Every structure is written in structure tokens, then in C-alpha cells.
Amino acid sequence: MAATASIISSNPAAAKLPTTTASTSLSPFSSIKFPSYPSTKPLISNSTVPHFHHKTLSSTLISPHAAASPTDTAAAATTFHGVCYVVGDNIDTDQIIPAEYLTLVPSNPEEYKKLGSYALIGLPSTYETRFVEPGQIKSKYSIVIGGDNFGCGSSREHAPVALGAAGVAAVVAESYARIFFRNSVATGEVYPLESETRLCQECRTGDVVTIELGDNKLINHTTGKEYSMKPIGDAGPVIEAGGIFAYARKTGMIPSRNA
Amino acid sequence: MASSSAITSPPTPLINKKDVGLSAFSSQASFSVQKFQKRVSKKIVSVMAPQQSERRPATTGSVKTGMTMTEKILARASEKPQLSPGENVWVNIDVLMTHDVCGPGVIGTFKKEFGENAKVWDREKVVIIPDHYIFTTDERANRNVDILRDFCNEQNIKYFYDIKDLSNFKANPDYKGVCHIALAQEGHCRPGEVLLGTDSHTCTAGAFGQFATGIGNTDAGFVFGTGKLLLKVPPTLRFVMDGDMPDYLLAKDLILQIIGEISVAGATYKSMEFVGTTVESLSMEERMTLCNMVVEAGGKNGVVPADSTTYKYLEDKTSVPYEPVYSDEQARFLSEYRFDISKLEPLVAKPHSPDKRALARECKDVKIDRVYIGSCTGGKTEDFMAAAKVFLASGTKVKVPTFLVPATQKVWMDVYALPVPGSGGKTCAQIFEEAGCDTPTSPSCGACLGGPRDTYARMNEPQVCVSTTNRNFPGRMGHKEGQIYLASPYTAAASALTGFVTDPREFLQ
């Protein structure tokens, strides 16, 4: 997680929706909270989402340290690419991270990694393909596709954290339970996206997909189909700022770091 | 609305849902007490127009658009005269609660964001209650309670309900147990206030006519430092429950009915307001059961208007002044649901979802392996009294292992001290022993959420359990293939006596 620190600090996180997203400085695990946003950064730069980039480095479509270089394209800034893992409706937080693992404290870097290794371990055995292979720390699936009410149940922040720690960049579900959505935004661990259609019946675990955030679009390369997603909506300004702490600093609710 | 499709085995005739969109309708007269009428002296004191201080819209009353209880609480807490659903506002927090599972993460976030030497915004408004993983040898679980203790000492937190001696909870006078019940018993739940907690069942406190909801570690870390949080004002669904509640029903049946009606996502992002003659007749503990499970319908919060029952409960618990608020007559509700409770039958939620509603009697062929009575939902004094009433009426022994986990130390003492009505002075504990139940254990969240492997009554085998808890998703109580039937304490006790899911009317009538 330490890797995110330097990337984040190079990002103004000031880009505007819908063309791009924001940095996710909120993660309690990326040890830094950068002092304040450099005011010289262009407002409409297609800044990257460092946290997410960090997770999708394996992707060939993404230029890793895109930063705010003017040569960057919107696509590079807002694209997630990878192999998807598909689940159904009402995936509750006990399935995402069973309660017996909640003794792990997410703000502790070692325990953060362990949380990732247990991500989605609570899924019933009917899910024959496991999300994280036994003995592995991370998952090979960087995108999770779900049905209705993803993340229902408890308020444990360990749920988006476990997914994020396992290497998930984005979840695309038909709808979310409130607290999971909020925790995803607040921590910046995963990008909670909503699909227009029932993607969990359109995609299969192992399909290669690309999410074009700027166009609210998901492409399934395995089937060749393309789907539209809903805009991020109300959480936009907070995500845009980089999470609840950054948003509060930006709007003057709390003093900026170097004040 | 998803309501009709969500019904699996519908006792539909008693439901009369009125979808009114955004139109207003009148509330129950008793809930619309206008608090802001000022007495004006008619005596002439001056012939000049007196200089008037600026009258802000909030003080005039008549020009306001109607607001629901939840909107009013959030308006006051955000210092705004008027709020509408969908608005995002910074809200002043009255109480922030955290526990051993999330507290260490909250503390980590707080220190990272505000600095190692930062102080919480108000040491009297932070309440820290270890309750989840207490009676375990799990080292990390024990360490997490130590982290809370160190932090509370460092910050001089006023309300920390500590436990040090794990071998005997009674040796820890400060220790309470399940946070949501302890919050109420210790006077931290007050009408009109805003309570946040790092636990989804924080919504339980809505029973006191306050705004209460669950948040994550990061948000709680923010509140630690600022006393504020950005919240979105939810629209309100109103549930009107009228009619005499039959004596074989409990609030658990009411909320299972509602969740079955609107589904586990039916109230997502919304507030649920409970009114009607049935709700008015409920005790505080029963109202807590009702509000406790709004999160199982996806709800952001649940509220019951404060009344004389509320004030009586609070009499000896808090000296903090509070001001209840009520929904205006012109308040706008997203929709209204009406229930005739006199016709309702005992219910269960079948595996693996709290909205898989079924009549208890329809499941009479389901053989069970165990019964669990406990948790913030079904581990209160009245829940044990209810179970004891069934055992007493039957006079026979349980046929399956029956585990009893009082929510708090206070509940545990009640189980061992209060006489059960009609028993000739026997306590719950005596009745449980005669019925062959397991001895009531140390108060905590227990096996409601599985927990560490050595947790008492954890479901380590793929068994079938009837439980008074709140969730029955796969793996909730431990084993992924375990099957949990959520039920009221009456139904749980009746099922223990037969070894099958059983309608309590078999013993109570």
C-alpha cells in the first residue's frame, strides 16, 4: 500500500466528472494524506486514479503512472481492465469477509494484506471457482460483477477493504446496500459502479472486461458485448475530491494539512 | 415498488399498502404536537412598533414546508431551517459509538488523519463499548480490546465500558455487553438527537425518536476529529401498524412482516417511520427490536415517535435535556404501508435471507438442531421473559440444545433476579434450567455473527438453528452451510420444545 502514497501526492484530484474520477486519498492504509492540493494543477486534467492504477498495473491497457501529464488521454485516466468475477444478488458482508476475520485491523498494513487473502471466502461452495486461490494473498480478478443489493448486512469497513486489498479496482453491481457504497467511497478501496442491466447474468467469471468510466461503459471482450453504466451520481463530489477527508479539507470544513 | 414481488408466502389480506408518491397526508393527531407556539402578551406596552429581531424561518413555523421526523432531526443538527430528501448536509453528531471490532480501525484512521496527538472532538460524546469478541482466547481479539483501553485512557473518554477479567464478567462492573442495548440502558439514547455508530444495528436507537445509523471506520474517524459528518437526507417510508397485538406476537414478528413485504433492499437509503396504535402500545425494548432490523430492509434509519413510554424509560437514565420532534401533518412520505396487526400470525425468515418470510406454522416440518436466544435483536430482558413464558406454559423440556446469551450484564441480572409473571416467583433462569436449556452465558454479541472459532454456541457444523437474531445470510452464525430461521423469542422457545419450527400458539393458547 505504501506505493500509493507517492502517486497520490502527485495528483490534484481536481478533475471533473464525468470525464474522469478522482484520487482516493481516503484509504486509511495509504499512509499519507497529502497536505493540500497543488493549486497550479489544471482543473480539467484527466488525472488518474492512483489507488486504482496501483491495483491494475498488470493491465496492458493502462499506463501506470499517468499522473497529470498532458499527454494522457481520458481513457488512460478512467479505465479499469481485467478479468471479472461474477456473483449474484444480496452478497452480504459476511460473504465478502466472514466475521471470524474481523479481528484483523484494516489500518494495520500486515493485517490489511491478510484481509485481502480472505476476500469473498464466505461465498457458499456453489461458487466452484474461488475468488482467491488457497495460499494466495491476492485475487487474479480485479473487477467484481454483482447483482442487486451488493454489500448488504453489517457496516464493517473490512468488506470494501478486503476486496481492495485483494486487488479489486471496481465493483459493478445493479445496486448497493447503503453502507457498503458509502464505505467504498470513503475509503477509496474499490470503485462502486452501478450497471444499467443485469450484468451478473451477462458476464461469466473469467471474462475479460474493460470499464470506461468517462463513457459509463463496460466492454466484455470475451463476448464482444458492450453495456452502459449509471453515472456515479451524488457521491461524485466526494469521490472527485478524494474521499470524505479530502472533501472536507477542500470545502473548508476542516483545515488543510499544511494550515 | 418491489413490495408485491417480494412476498413469498403472503399473509396479504392484512396489508393495505397505499403508495402515495410524494403527496402529503396527515399524520396521527397524537404525533403532530406543534412545539413552537409562543404565548404573546396582549397587554399594550408601547404605541411604537417594537423593534423586532430578525425572525428566521425556522422560528415561525407556519411558513415551513412539512418535514418528517428524520428530516427535522437532521435539520436541527445541521442548523438549517428546512431540509428535503436528497440534500447532503454536514450534521453535528451528539453521540458516536464504536466497539472492539471497528474501534481499532477508527482509531488508526483518526490518528493518521488528525495526527498522533489529536484529541477527539468531545470526550463525553464518544462512547466505546467492547462487546463483540470478548470471551475468546483469540489473541488479536483480546489485543483489540487493549487498543480501545489505551485510547480511552489517552483521550480520557468518559464512557468506556471496559472488561479486563475475561474469566468472570461479573468481576467487571464497568462491562456492559451488546452496544446497542447498553447505549439504551446507560442513557445514551435520547429523542431528537443524532447517534452514529460503527455497527449497522446502531439504527436500534431510532426507537427513542432519534436519528441513529451505522457508519464505517473512516467516517467514524472523521467524526472523532470533527464531531460532524456529511449525511444525505433520506426520504421516509411510513409504516402504520394498527390493531391490538395478539399475545402470541412480538415486535420481531412485525419487523419480519415488513421486511418480507418490502424485501432486503426495499428501504435502501430510506428512513422507516413506525406509527399507529400497535406501535404506541409497544414497550421500549419492543420498539428497539422493531428499529433494530430496519437495516435488514436496507434502511438508513428507523424512528418511533417519542411518547410517555419513552419518557418513562428515560426518567432514571439520563439527566441530559432533550427535545423530541415529530413529523408534521404536511410531511411528505415516499409511501405509506398499513398493517392490521390483529390479523398477523407468528412468522419466521427462512434461510438465507431476512426477507424470506413464512408463517411459523408453514414450517412445522422443518427439523431443527438447536435454538439460540440472544443478540441486540433478541437478547433483551423482555425477550428472555417471553421465552420463559412459553417454557412455563408447556411445563416440558426442550428437545434440542438451547443457547441463551443475555445482551448485557443488566439483562443477565434480570434473567437471574426478576420473577416471571404467573410462575409463582420463579426467575427466567430457574425456568430455563427446569426446561433443560443451557445455562445463560456471559453477555456479548456471541454467536449471532459467528465470531472466533471458540465463541460460545457458534455454529461449527452445518446445522439448522432457530434464532432470535437478525441475519441469516450464509455463514452468519459460523458455518456456511448452516441454516438459520429468524424468529421471535416465543417462536424460538416453542421450536426448542418440539425440535421443529413451531408456532408458539401451540403452547400459548
mmCIF file of N, CA, C and O in Angstrom, chain B residues 121-201:
data_model
loop_
_atom_site.group_PDB
_atom_site.id
_atom_site.type_symbol
_atom_site.label_atom_id
_atom_site.label_comp_id
_atom_site.label_asym_id
_atom_site.label_seq_id
_atom_site.Cartn_x
_atom_site.Cartn_y
_atom_site.Cartn_z
ATOM 1 N N TRP B 121 -13.205 15.181 19.395
ATOM 2 C CA TRP B 121 -13.853 16.482 19.475
ATOM 3 C C TRP B 121 -14.551 16.705 20.809
ATOM 4 O O TRP B 121 -14.671 17.837 21.262
ATOM 5 N N ASP B 122 -14.993 15.635 21.452
ATOM 6 C CA ASP B 122 -15.678 15.798 22.729
ATOM 7 C C ASP B 122 -15.597 14.471 23.484
ATOM 8 O O ASP B 122 -16.229 13.488 23.094
ATOM 9 N N ARG B 123 -14.827 14.452 24.549
ATOM 10 C CA ARG B 123 -14.580 13.180 25.239
ATOM 11 C C ARG B 123 -15.823 12.627 25.905
ATOM 12 O O ARG B 123 -15.876 11.470 26.299
ATOM 13 N N GLU B 124 -16.873 13.454 26.027
ATOM 14 C CA GLU B 124 -18.110 12.966 26.636
ATOM 15 C C GLU B 124 -19.119 12.483 25.601
ATOM 16 O O GLU B 124 -20.184 11.990 25.939
ATOM 17 N N LYS B 125 -18.796 12.693 24.326
ATOM 18 C CA LYS B 125 -19.737 12.273 23.282
ATOM 19 C C LYS B 125 -19.279 11.022 22.545
ATOM 20 O O LYS B 125 -19.953 10.548 21.641
ATOM 21 N N VAL B 126 -18.113 10.537 22.919
ATOM 22 C CA VAL B 126 -17.627 9.288 22.344
ATOM 23 C C VAL B 126 -17.928 8.175 23.338
ATOM 24 O O VAL B 126 -17.564 8.275 24.511
ATOM 25 N N VAL B 127 -18.619 7.153 22.888
ATOM 26 C CA VAL B 127 -18.958 6.031 23.760
ATOM 27 C C VAL B 127 -18.322 4.774 23.179
ATOM 28 O O VAL B 127 -18.549 4.450 22.013
ATOM 29 N N ILE B 128 -17.510 4.101 23.971
ATOM 30 C CA ILE B 128 -16.792 2.929 23.458
ATOM 31 C C ILE B 128 -17.185 1.689 24.263
ATOM 32 O O ILE B 128 -17.046 1.650 25.494
ATOM 33 N N ILE B 129 -17.701 0.704 23.544
ATOM 34 C CA ILE B 129 -18.312 -0.458 24.194
ATOM 35 C C ILE B 129 -17.751 -1.755 23.619
ATOM 36 O O ILE B 129 -18.172 -2.196 22.551
ATOM 37 N N PRO B 130 -16.771 -2.364 24.278
ATOM 38 C CA PRO B 130 -16.346 -3.690 23.812
ATOM 39 C C PRO B 130 -17.488 -4.693 23.994
ATOM 40 O O PRO B 130 -18.093 -4.741 25.068
ATOM 41 N N ASP B 131 -17.798 -5.436 22.942
ATOM 42 C CA ASP B 131 -18.947 -6.349 23.056
ATOM 43 C C ASP B 131 -18.903 -7.527 22.101
ATOM 44 O O ASP B 131 -19.571 -8.534 22.307
ATOM 45 N N HIS B 132 -18.096 -7.425 21.028
ATOM 46 C CA HIS B 132 -18.206 -8.457 20.003
ATOM 47 C C HIS B 132 -17.436 -9.729 20.368
ATOM 48 O O HIS B 132 -18.024 -10.786 20.533
ATOM 49 N N TYR B 133 -16.120 -9.600 20.407
ATOM 50 C CA TYR B 133 -15.283 -10.790 20.642
ATOM 51 C C TYR B 133 -14.598 -10.639 21.985
ATOM 52 O O TYR B 133 -13.450 -10.198 22.069
ATOM 53 N N ILE B 134 -15.278 -11.005 23.032
ATOM 54 C CA ILE B 134 -14.775 -10.772 24.373
ATOM 55 C C ILE B 134 -14.298 -12.072 25.022
ATOM 56 O O ILE B 134 -13.146 -12.202 25.411
ATOM 57 N N PHE B 135 -15.194 -13.048 25.081
ATOM 58 C CA PHE B 135 -14.879 -14.285 25.811
ATOM 59 C C PHE B 135 -14.267 -15.303 24.860
ATOM 60 O O PHE B 135 -14.871 -16.299 24.500
ATOM 61 N N THR B 136 -13.053 -14.976 24.431
ATOM 62 C CA THR B 136 -12.351 -15.806 23.464
ATOM 63 C C THR B 136 -10.866 -15.768 23.824
ATOM 64 O O THR B 136 -10.397 -14.811 24.446
ATOM 65 N N THR B 137 -10.156 -16.794 23.406
ATOM 66 C CA THR B 137 -8.706 -16.785 23.621
ATOM 67 C C THR B 137 -7.984 -16.232 22.405
ATOM 68 O O THR B 137 -6.760 -16.199 22.366
ATOM 69 N N ASP B 138 -8.746 -15.828 21.417
ATOM 70 C CA ASP B 138 -8.163 -15.258 20.198
ATOM 71 C C ASP B 138 -7.320 -14.035 20.566
ATOM 72 O O ASP B 138 -7.820 -13.051 21.109
ATOM 73 N N GLU B 139 -6.035 -14.110 20.246
ATOM 74 C CA GLU B 139 -5.121 -13.060 20.701
ATOM 75 C C GLU B 139 -5.392 -11.713 20.069
ATOM 76 O O GLU B 139 -5.295 -10.673 20.724
ATOM 77 N N ARG B 140 -5.713 -11.757 18.797
ATOM 78 C CA ARG B 140 -5.981 -10.476 18.131
ATOM 79 C C ARG B 140 -7.239 -9.828 18.700
ATOM 80 O O ARG B 140 -7.312 -8.605 18.885
ATOM 81 N N ALA B 141 -8.243 -10.652 19.000
ATOM 82 C CA ALA B 141 -9.471 -10.111 19.584
ATOM 83 C C ALA B 141 -9.179 -9.459 20.933
ATOM 84 O O ALA B 141 -9.642 -8.353 21.217
ATOM 85 N N ASN B 142 -8.387 -10.140 21.736
ATOM 86 C CA ASN B 142 -8.013 -9.582 23.043
ATOM 87 C C ASN B 142 -7.206 -8.300 22.877
ATOM 88 O O ASN B 142 -7.418 -7.316 23.575
ATOM 89 N N ARG B 143 -6.307 -8.323 21.904
ATOM 90 C CA ARG B 143 -5.481 -7.143 21.643
ATOM 91 C C ARG B 143 -6.350 -5.942 21.258
ATOM 92 O O ARG B 143 -6.089 -4.810 21.658
ATOM 93 N N ASN B 144 -7.396 -6.199 20.487
ATOM 94 C CA ASN B 144 -8.250 -5.093 20.038
ATOM 95 C C ASN B 144 -8.919 -4.380 21.207
ATOM 96 O O ASN B 144 -9.097 -3.165 21.187
ATOM 97 N N VAL B 145 -9.303 -5.143 22.227
ATOM 98 C CA VAL B 145 -9.882 -4.506 23.421
ATOM 99 C C VAL B 145 -8.801 -3.687 24.144
ATOM 100 O O VAL B 145 -9.074 -2.595 24.650
ATOM 101 N N ASP B 146 -7.563 -4.208 24.131
ATOM 102 C CA ASP B 146 -6.461 -3.451 24.739
ATOM 103 C C ASP B 146 -6.240 -2.119 24.020
ATOM 104 O O ASP B 146 -5.975 -1.091 24.645
ATOM 105 N N ILE B 147 -6.364 -2.145 22.692
ATOM 106 C CA ILE B 147 -6.184 -0.910 21.909
ATOM 107 C C ILE B 147 -7.245 0.119 22.328
ATOM 108 O O ILE B 147 -6.950 1.301 22.507
ATOM 109 N N LEU B 148 -8.472 -0.358 22.507
ATOM 110 C CA LEU B 148 -9.550 0.553 22.937
ATOM 111 C C LEU B 148 -9.218 1.168 24.292
ATOM 112 O O LEU B 148 -9.378 2.365 24.512
ATOM 113 N N ARG B 149 -8.754 0.317 25.216
ATOM 114 C CA ARG B 149 -8.465 0.775 26.580
ATOM 115 C C ARG B 149 -7.368 1.842 26.572
ATOM 116 O O ARG B 149 -7.505 2.893 27.199
ATOM 117 N N ASP B 150 -6.300 1.574 25.808
ATOM 118 C CA ASP B 150 -5.202 2.546 25.734
ATOM 119 C C ASP B 150 -5.704 3.878 25.196
ATOM 120 O O ASP B 150 -5.355 4.945 25.707
ATOM 121 N N PHE B 151 -6.514 3.794 24.172
ATOM 122 C CA PHE B 151 -7.024 5.020 23.557
ATOM 123 C C PHE B 151 -7.922 5.792 24.529
ATOM 124 O O PHE B 151 -7.825 7.010 24.653
ATOM 125 N N CYS B 152 -8.779 5.061 25.234
ATOM 126 C CA CYS B 152 -9.694 5.721 26.170
ATOM 127 C C CYS B 152 -8.936 6.377 27.319
ATOM 128 O O CYS B 152 -9.302 7.462 27.772
ATOM 129 N N ASN B 153 -7.868 5.730 27.757
ATOM 130 C CA ASN B 153 -7.039 6.339 28.795
ATOM 131 C C ASN B 153 -6.362 7.601 28.272
ATOM 132 O O ASN B 153 -6.370 8.642 28.915
ATOM 133 N N GLU B 154 -5.793 7.477 27.094
ATOM 134 C CA GLU B 154 -5.078 8.598 26.491
ATOM 135 C C GLU B 154 -6.006 9.793 26.269
ATOM 136 O O GLU B 154 -5.635 10.940 26.491
ATOM 137 N N GLN B 155 -7.232 9.506 25.844
ATOM 138 C CA GLN B 155 -8.171 10.573 25.487
ATOM 139 C C GLN B 155 -9.094 10.931 26.646
ATOM 140 O O GLN B 155 -9.937 11.818 26.508
ATOM 141 N N ASN B 156 -8.969 10.212 27.736
ATOM 142 C CA ASN B 156 -9.856 10.440 28.872
ATOM 143 C C ASN B 156 -11.329 10.336 28.482
ATOM 144 O O ASN B 156 -12.160 11.175 28.843
ATOM 145 N N ILE B 157 -11.628 9.306 27.707
ATOM 146 C CA ILE B 157 -13.005 9.085 27.244
ATOM 147 C C ILE B 157 -13.893 8.799 28.454
ATOM 148 O O ILE B 157 -13.568 7.951 29.293
ATOM 149 N N LYS B 158 -15.003 9.495 28.552
ATOM 150 C CA LYS B 158 -15.836 9.380 29.743
ATOM 151 C C LYS B 158 -16.594 8.052 29.807
ATOM 152 O O LYS B 158 -16.723 7.448 30.862
ATOM 153 N N TYR B 159 -17.095 7.624 28.655
ATOM 154 C CA TYR B 159 -17.915 6.419 28.668
ATOM 155 C C TYR B 159 -17.203 5.267 27.953
ATOM 156 O O TYR B 159 -17.298 5.109 26.740
ATOM 157 N N PHE B 160 -16.443 4.506 28.720
ATOM 158 C CA PHE B 160 -15.766 3.318 28.196
ATOM 159 C C PHE B 160 -16.148 2.156 29.105
ATOM 160 O O PHE B 160 -15.855 2.182 30.303
ATOM 161 N N TYR B 161 -16.821 1.180 28.528
ATOM 162 C CA TYR B 161 -17.363 0.085 29.336
ATOM 163 C C TYR B 161 -16.427 -1.115 29.257
ATOM 164 O O TYR B 161 -16.668 -2.080 28.533
ATOM 165 N N ASP B 162 -15.380 -1.035 30.027
ATOM 166 C CA ASP B 162 -14.224 -1.921 29.900
ATOM 167 C C ASP B 162 -14.459 -3.307 30.504
ATOM 168 O O ASP B 162 -15.275 -3.485 31.414
ATOM 169 N N ILE B 163 -13.706 -4.260 29.981
ATOM 170 C CA ILE B 163 -13.640 -5.589 30.599
ATOM 171 C C ILE B 163 -12.194 -6.051 30.615
ATOM 172 O O ILE B 163 -11.504 -5.991 29.607
ATOM 173 N N LYS B 164 -11.725 -6.460 31.797
ATOM 174 C CA LYS B 164 -10.352 -6.946 31.925
ATOM 175 C C LYS B 164 -10.309 -8.413 32.325
ATOM 176 O O LYS B 164 -9.497 -9.178 31.836
ATOM 177 N N ASP B 165 -11.186 -8.787 33.231
ATOM 178 C CA ASP B 165 -11.192 -10.164 33.713
ATOM 179 C C ASP B 165 -12.155 -10.981 32.861
ATOM 180 O O ASP B 165 -13.371 -10.944 33.043
ATOM 181 N N LEU B 166 -11.594 -11.725 31.885
ATOM 182 C CA LEU B 166 -12.441 -12.468 30.962
ATOM 183 C C LEU B 166 -13.000 -13.738 31.588
ATOM 184 O O LEU B 166 -13.917 -14.355 31.055
ATOM 185 N N SER B 167 -12.419 -14.167 32.707
ATOM 186 C CA SER B 167 -12.861 -15.431 33.295
ATOM 187 C C SER B 167 -14.197 -15.264 34.014
ATOM 188 O O SER B 167 -14.950 -16.218 34.177
ATOM 189 N N ASN B 168 -14.479 -14.032 34.425
ATOM 190 C CA ASN B 168 -15.732 -13.809 35.140
ATOM 191 C C ASN B 168 -16.211 -12.399 34.843
ATOM 192 O O ASN B 168 -15.705 -11.428 35.385
ATOM 193 N N PHE B 169 -17.209 -12.300 33.975
ATOM 194 C CA PHE B 169 -17.632 -10.962 33.549
ATOM 195 C C PHE B 169 -18.163 -10.140 34.718
ATOM 196 O O PHE B 169 -18.096 -8.921 34.717
ATOM 197 N N LYS B 170 -18.663 -10.846 35.753
ATOM 198 C CA LYS B 170 -19.256 -10.122 36.885
ATOM 199 C C LYS B 170 -18.201 -9.370 37.705
ATOM 200 O O LYS B 170 -18.526 -8.481 38.476
ATOM 201 N N ALA B 171 -16.936 -9.758 37.490
ATOM 202 C CA ALA B 171 -15.858 -9.056 38.179
ATOM 203 C C ALA B 171 -15.531 -7.725 37.506
ATOM 204 O O ALA B 171 -14.625 -7.011 37.921
ATOM 205 N N ASN B 172 -16.255 -7.416 36.441
ATOM 206 C CA ASN B 172 -16.024 -6.184 35.694
ATOM 207 C C ASN B 172 -17.268 -5.297 35.759
ATOM 208 O O ASN B 172 -18.110 -5.345 34.869
ATOM 209 N N PRO B 173 -17.382 -4.519 36.815
ATOM 210 C CA PRO B 173 -18.619 -3.740 36.978
ATOM 211 C C PRO B 173 -18.874 -2.777 35.822
ATOM 212 O O PRO B 173 -20.026 -2.456 35.535
ATOM 213 N N ASP B 174 -17.816 -2.323 35.149
ATOM 214 C CA ASP B 174 -17.999 -1.383 34.036
ATOM 215 C C ASP B 174 -18.518 -2.078 32.787
ATOM 216 O O ASP B 174 -19.111 -1.446 31.921
ATOM 217 N N TYR B 175 -18.242 -3.365 32.679
ATOM 218 C CA TYR B 175 -18.588 -4.076 31.441
ATOM 219 C C TYR B 175 -20.099 -4.138 31.265
ATOM 220 O O TYR B 175 -20.833 -4.440 32.207
ATOM 221 N N LYS B 176 -20.553 -3.842 30.065
ATOM 222 C CA LYS B 176 -21.992 -3.888 29.785
ATOM 223 C C LYS B 176 -22.338 -5.086 28.927
ATOM 224 O O LYS B 176 -23.059 -5.978 29.342
ATOM 225 N N GLY B 177 -21.817 -5.082 27.674
ATOM 226 C CA GLY B 177 -22.206 -6.113 26.725
ATOM 227 C C GLY B 177 -22.653 -5.453 25.441
ATOM 228 O O GLY B 177 -22.119 -4.399 25.080
ATOM 229 N N VAL B 178 -23.631 -6.059 24.771
ATOM 230 C CA VAL B 178 -24.017 -5.624 23.420
ATOM 231 C C VAL B 178 -24.292 -4.119 23.365
ATOM 232 O O VAL B 178 -25.156 -3.595 24.063
ATOM 233 N N CYS B 179 -23.558 -3.451 22.489
ATOM 234 C CA CYS B 179 -23.512 -1.980 22.483
ATOM 235 C C CYS B 179 -24.884 -1.328 22.342
ATOM 236 O O CYS B 179 -25.178 -0.354 23.035
ATOM 237 N N HIS B 180 -25.727 -1.847 21.467
ATOM 238 C CA HIS B 180 -26.992 -1.147 21.208
ATOM 239 C C HIS B 180 -27.924 -1.189 22.412
ATOM 240 O O HIS B 180 -28.683 -0.254 22.652
ATOM 241 N N ILE B 181 -27.842 -2.269 23.157
ATOM 242 C CA ILE B 181 -28.680 -2.387 24.345
ATOM 243 C C ILE B 181 -28.053 -1.577 25.477
ATOM 244 O O ILE B 181 -28.747 -0.885 26.229
ATOM 245 N N ALA B 182 -26.728 -1.624 25.555
ATOM 246 C CA ALA B 182 -26.030 -0.845 26.583
ATOM 247 C C ALA B 182 -26.252 0.651 26.376
ATOM 248 O O ALA B 182 -26.447 1.399 27.337
ATOM 249 N N LEU B 183 -26.232 1.103 25.132
ATOM 250 C CA LEU B 183 -26.469 2.526 24.846
ATOM 251 C C LEU B 183 -27.799 2.976 25.439
ATOM 252 O O LEU B 183 -27.902 4.044 26.041
ATOM 253 N N ALA B 184 -28.808 2.144 25.274
ATOM 254 C CA ALA B 184 -30.135 2.492 25.796
ATOM 255 C C ALA B 184 -30.144 2.431 27.316
ATOM 256 O O ALA B 184 -30.596 3.371 27.986
ATOM 257 N N GLN B 185 -29.606 1.356 27.851
ATOM 258 C CA GLN B 185 -29.648 1.165 29.307
ATOM 259 C C GLN B 185 -28.822 2.206 30.055
ATOM 260 O O GLN B 185 -29.122 2.527 31.203
ATOM 261 N N GLU B 186 -27.794 2.729 29.404
ATOM 262 C CA GLU B 186 -26.937 3.705 30.068
ATOM 263 C C GLU B 186 -27.336 5.149 29.759
ATOM 264 O O GLU B 186 -26.611 6.079 30.085
ATOM 265 N N GLY B 187 -28.459 5.308 29.077
ATOM 266 C CA GLY B 187 -28.990 6.660 28.878
ATOM 267 C C GLY B 187 -28.347 7.445 27.748
ATOM 268 O O GLY B 187 -28.437 8.675 27.712
ATOM 269 N N HIS B 188 -27.720 6.762 26.789
ATOM 270 C CA HIS B 188 -27.102 7.476 25.668
ATOM 271 C C HIS B 188 -28.062 7.677 24.497
ATOM 272 O O HIS B 188 -27.702 8.294 23.494
ATOM 273 N N CYS B 189 -29.257 7.112 24.586
ATOM 274 C CA CYS B 189 -30.242 7.253 23.514
ATOM 275 C C CYS B 189 -31.282 8.279 23.946
ATOM 276 O O CYS B 189 -31.972 8.061 24.948
ATOM 277 N N ARG B 190 -31.385 9.366 23.204
ATOM 278 C CA ARG B 190 -32.295 10.446 23.592
ATOM 279 C C ARG B 190 -33.026 10.994 22.376
ATOM 280 O O ARG B 190 -32.434 11.174 21.309
ATOM 281 N N PRO B 191 -34.330 11.296 22.559
ATOM 282 C CA PRO B 191 -35.140 11.801 21.449
ATOM 283 C C PRO B 191 -34.533 13.046 20.808
ATOM 284 O O PRO B 191 -33.972 13.903 21.510
ATOM 285 N N GLY B 192 -34.661 13.128 19.506
ATOM 286 C CA GLY B 192 -34.259 14.328 18.777
ATOM 287 C C GLY B 192 -32.788 14.431 18.456
ATOM 288 O O GLY B 192 -32.369 15.315 17.720
ATOM 289 N N GLU B 193 -31.975 13.515 19.010
ATOM 290 C CA GLU B 193 -30.534 13.605 18.802
ATOM 291 C C GLU B 193 -30.077 12.794 17.586
ATOM 292 O O GLU B 193 -30.855 12.074 16.968
ATOM 293 N N VAL B 194 -28.774 12.938 17.283
ATOM 294 C CA VAL B 194 -28.154 12.163 16.211
ATOM 295 C C VAL B 194 -27.090 11.261 16.824
ATOM 296 O O VAL B 194 -26.178 11.733 17.493
ATOM 297 N N LEU B 195 -27.251 9.965 16.628
ATOM 298 C CA LEU B 195 -26.300 8.978 17.146
ATOM 299 C C LEU B 195 -25.743 8.189 15.972
ATOM 300 O O LEU B 195 -26.505 7.648 15.177
ATOM 301 N N LEU B 196 -24.416 8.147 15.868
ATOM 302 C CA LEU B 196 -23.795 7.313 14.843
ATOM 303 C C LEU B 196 -22.968 6.234 15.527
ATOM 304 O O LEU B 196 -22.440 6.445 16.619
ATOM 305 N N GLY B 197 -22.857 5.100 14.874
ATOM 306 C CA GLY B 197 -22.061 4.015 15.435
ATOM 307 C C GLY B 197 -21.445 3.176 14.341
ATOM 308 O O GLY B 197 -21.991 3.088 13.240
ATOM 309 N N THR B 198 -20.302 2.569 14.646
ATOM 310 C CA THR B 198 -19.641 1.740 13.636
ATOM 311 C C THR B 198 -20.218 0.335 13.651
ATOM 312 O O THR B 198 -19.500 -0.652 13.705
ATOM 313 N N ASP B 199 -21.518 0.275 13.600
ATOM 314 C CA ASP B 199 -22.196 -1.012 13.601
ATOM 315 C C ASP B 199 -23.541 -0.792 12.935
ATOM 316 O O ASP B 199 -24.231 0.175 13.244
ATOM 317 N N SER B 200 -23.884 -1.698 12.040
ATOM 318 C CA SER B 200 -25.096 -1.475 11.242
ATOM 319 C C SER B 200 -26.350 -1.444 12.104
ATOM 320 O O SER B 200 -27.334 -0.816 11.739
ATOM 321 N N HIS B 201 -26.322 -2.114 13.254
ATOM 322 C CA HIS B 201 -27.529 -2.127 14.082
ATOM 323 C C HIS B 201 -27.642 -0.924 15.015
ATOM 324 O O HIS B 201 -28.490 -0.896 15.906
#
